Amino acid sequence: MAARRAARNMGLRLVQVLLVAVVARAPAAHAWRKEGHYMVCKIAESFLTSEASAAVTRLLPGWAGGELAATCSWADDERRRYPWSGALHFADTPGDCQFFYDRDCHNTKGEKDMCVVGGINNYTAALMNTSAPLVDPTVSLMFLAHFVGDIHQPLHCGNTVDFGGNTIIVHWYNATTTNLHRVWDLDIIEKAMKDFYNDDLSIMTHVIMQNITEAWSEDEREWEACSSRAKTCADK
């Protein structure tokens, strides 16, 4: 009974702290390739309760070395192995700047729940269902940690017309021609890390963690509470 309760609490707490972590990174980037996902999960790890941290550690694969952050790009790395999961990384809308779950959460085949919001809901529920899990809990944990990061990249919740900014061509600082989606996914965070953090991911992560507990502490409590659930939380 205690183990089941710990697992349920871990699922809920993990979503909360991941949400705080990704919103806290907003001044730098919403990103995310490997560096961005690593930072989101590294920050989240620091906010886990001891009970939730122990539950997470028990679920981590051996290759993670006991570190949740080491697994947070796994969902991108394994797209070829799980081709059906591609639609779970984003939730595009027709262009009216509004997301309606029943209308918008589907893949190109029209299959329901196949978007990033559906992925978060489903893998949270899977982690909390400790009596008869339908999905390997380790897989659920790694998908969930990744998707909560993805949903906070603005162009992972973008426009169907331009495929989340992938067809919008832009020029970055070095005059390289690229697309707007890539700028958010990779270029902003790399530029910020180089210009402000000595090109050191650990320094950037530490500064953000410090700001969460100091300069942004009051804001952090509001982010975690998620009081405006209809607009800010990943609910159906």
XYZ file of C-alpha atoms in Angstrom:
236
model
C 0.000 0.000 0.000
C 2.788 2.420 0.902
C 4.591 1.647 -2.362
C 1.444 2.319 -4.380
C 0.849 5.590 -2.579
C 4.449 6.641 -3.236
C 4.059 5.872 -6.931
C 0.833 7.878 -7.177
C 2.401 10.809 -5.358
C 5.452 10.576 -7.586
C 3.341 10.862 -10.726
C 1.549 13.968 -9.517
C 4.633 15.588 -8.015
C 6.732 14.954 -11.097
C 4.239 16.769 -13.323
C 4.185 19.722 -10.895
C 7.930 20.138 -10.664
C 8.483 19.660 -14.384
C 5.961 22.412 -15.069
C 7.795 24.717 -12.669
C 11.126 23.870 -14.256
C 10.102 24.587 -17.830
C 8.293 27.830 -17.026
C 11.268 28.988 -14.980
C 13.496 28.657 -18.026
C 11.374 31.051 -20.093
C 13.876 33.947 -20.084
C 16.479 31.707 -21.699
C 14.526 29.534 -24.111
C 11.620 27.181 -24.352
C 13.504 24.613 -26.099
C 14.355 21.745 -26.562
C 17.033 19.485 -27.892
C 19.230 17.455 -25.548
C 20.512 20.453 -23.585
C 17.073 21.913 -22.980
C 15.475 18.653 -21.921
C 18.427 17.886 -19.651
C 18.072 21.245 -17.884
C 14.325 20.910 -17.431
C 14.699 17.530 -15.762
C 17.778 18.488 -13.744
C 15.859 21.399 -12.250
C 12.831 19.194 -11.663
C 14.939 16.625 -9.801
C 15.955 19.260 -7.272
C 12.307 19.914 -6.378
C 11.199 16.321 -5.881
C 10.278 15.273 -2.370
C 12.387 12.488 -0.908
C 9.471 10.082 -1.412
C 8.976 11.067 -5.049
C 12.722 11.053 -5.708
C 13.018 7.508 -4.378
C 10.089 6.392 -6.540
C 11.644 8.001 -9.630
C 15.023 6.414 -8.924
C 13.452 2.965 -8.680
C 11.984 3.388 -12.167
C 15.080 4.712 -13.921
C 16.865 2.414 -16.380
C 20.321 1.241 -15.400
C 22.035 3.326 -18.073
C 20.712 6.562 -16.489
C 23.116 6.288 -13.556
C 20.364 7.259 -11.124
C 19.757 10.582 -12.890
C 16.331 11.469 -14.306
C 17.866 14.189 -16.487
C 19.921 11.578 -18.334
C 16.693 10.047 -19.691
C 14.909 13.191 -20.790
C 15.947 13.081 -24.453
C 15.133 9.379 -24.705
C 11.747 10.024 -26.346
C 13.485 11.884 -29.194
C 16.237 9.301 -29.513
C 13.730 6.448 -29.784
C 11.340 7.903 -32.366
C 12.305 5.283 -34.926
C 11.609 2.529 -32.426
C 8.240 4.079 -31.529
C 7.121 5.786 -34.775
C 3.565 6.151 -33.470
C 4.872 8.468 -30.732
C 5.783 11.264 -33.165
C 2.389 12.942 -32.795
C 2.772 12.990 -29.006
C 5.478 15.653 -29.123
C 3.206 18.518 -30.202
C -0.356 19.829 -30.428
C -0.934 22.116 -33.403
C -4.126 24.097 -33.928
C -5.830 25.478 -37.079
C -4.610 29.022 -36.466
C -7.179 30.553 -34.137
C -4.772 30.553 -31.161
C -7.092 28.269 -29.226
C -6.640 24.617 -28.314
C -9.674 22.362 -28.031
C -8.804 18.858 -26.945
C -11.574 17.059 -28.820
C -10.845 18.969 -32.023
C -7.074 19.206 -31.954
C -5.661 16.222 -30.062
C -5.239 13.637 -32.813
C -2.628 12.395 -35.264
C -2.733 12.556 -39.067
C -4.895 9.421 -39.098
C -7.483 11.106 -36.900
C -6.726 8.868 -33.916
C -7.795 10.594 -30.691
C -5.515 11.464 -27.749
C -2.476 11.488 -30.053
C -0.943 14.853 -29.158
C 1.379 16.128 -26.446
C -1.515 16.913 -24.088
C -2.878 13.410 -24.554
C 0.592 11.998 -23.963
C 0.970 13.862 -20.674
C -2.472 12.817 -19.502
C -2.041 9.193 -20.506
C 1.445 8.651 -19.096
C 0.557 10.431 -15.860
C -2.402 8.078 -15.501
C -0.183 5.111 -16.371
C 2.301 5.995 -13.625
C -0.507 6.323 -11.106
C -2.026 2.965 -12.068
C 0.263 0.789 -9.981
C -2.145 -2.121 -9.580
C -2.277 -3.179 -13.230
C 0.053 -1.021 -15.351
C -0.605 -1.281 -19.077
C 2.715 0.346 -19.950
C 6.192 -0.282 -18.553
C 6.441 2.334 -15.750
C 9.996 3.196 -16.799
C 8.799 3.982 -20.318
C 5.894 6.019 -18.899
C 8.284 8.048 -16.747
C 10.652 8.831 -19.610
C 7.861 9.803 -21.998
C 6.190 11.992 -19.363
C 9.385 13.824 -18.416
C 10.050 14.567 -22.086
C 6.531 15.628 -23.068
C 6.147 18.115 -20.213
C 9.230 19.814 -21.634
C 7.903 19.678 -25.188
C 4.554 21.257 -24.363
C 6.323 24.408 -23.154
C 8.176 24.961 -26.414
C 5.853 27.497 -28.096
C 6.094 25.930 -31.532
C 5.264 22.472 -30.219
C 1.863 24.062 -29.656
C 1.783 25.977 -32.898
C -0.072 26.295 -36.171
C -1.047 23.490 -38.513
C -0.566 25.775 -41.536
C 3.195 26.192 -40.994
C 3.736 22.863 -39.209
C 4.706 24.490 -35.938
C 7.045 27.001 -37.571
C 8.947 24.403 -39.596
C 8.092 26.116 -42.892
C 8.846 29.664 -41.677
C 12.346 30.468 -42.958
C 14.428 32.876 -40.862
C 18.035 34.073 -40.545
C 19.778 33.529 -37.217
C 22.635 35.642 -35.789
C 25.321 34.094 -37.949
C 23.138 34.661 -41.038
C 22.470 30.953 -41.287
C 19.194 30.222 -43.020
C 17.068 28.045 -40.793
C 13.448 27.701 -39.715
C 11.622 29.222 -36.780
C 10.971 25.870 -35.117
C 14.680 25.059 -35.003
C 15.455 28.500 -33.568
C 13.240 27.732 -30.590
C 14.273 24.082 -30.356
C 18.014 24.664 -30.388
C 19.456 28.017 -31.441
C 18.107 30.266 -28.672
C 19.350 28.063 -25.883
C 22.782 27.617 -27.487
C 23.104 31.382 -27.999
C 22.081 32.132 -24.401
C 24.429 29.496 -23.001
C 27.373 30.847 -25.012
C 26.744 34.555 -24.349
C 25.711 34.461 -20.692
C 26.922 31.199 -19.160
C 30.407 30.609 -20.592
C 29.010 27.872 -22.811
C 28.531 25.750 -19.682
C 25.251 23.890 -19.276
C 25.836 23.242 -15.576
C 26.316 26.964 -14.865
C 23.147 27.881 -16.749
C 21.201 25.205 -14.885
C 22.571 26.341 -11.518
C 21.678 29.999 -12.142
C 18.110 29.115 -13.101
C 17.733 26.862 -10.052
C 19.042 29.669 -7.850
C 16.589 32.166 -9.339
C 13.678 29.804 -8.718
C 14.415 29.762 -4.994
C 15.361 33.443 -4.773
C 14.364 36.057 -7.379
C 11.481 34.036 -8.803
C 10.334 32.367 -5.572
C 6.930 34.068 -5.416
C 6.274 33.407 -9.100
C 7.322 29.774 -8.652
C 4.558 29.177 -6.120
C 1.997 30.520 -8.591
C 3.341 28.326 -11.398
C 3.185 25.231 -9.222
C -0.355 25.963 -8.011
C -1.576 26.170 -11.614
C -4.658 28.022 -10.408
C -6.061 28.772 -13.856
C -6.408 25.127 -14.832
C -8.676 25.758 -17.804
C -5.986 27.793 -19.551
C -2.620 26.705 -18.164
C -2.811 23.013 -17.274
C -2.731 20.005 -19.552
C -6.266 18.795 -18.926
C -8.789 17.355 -21.314
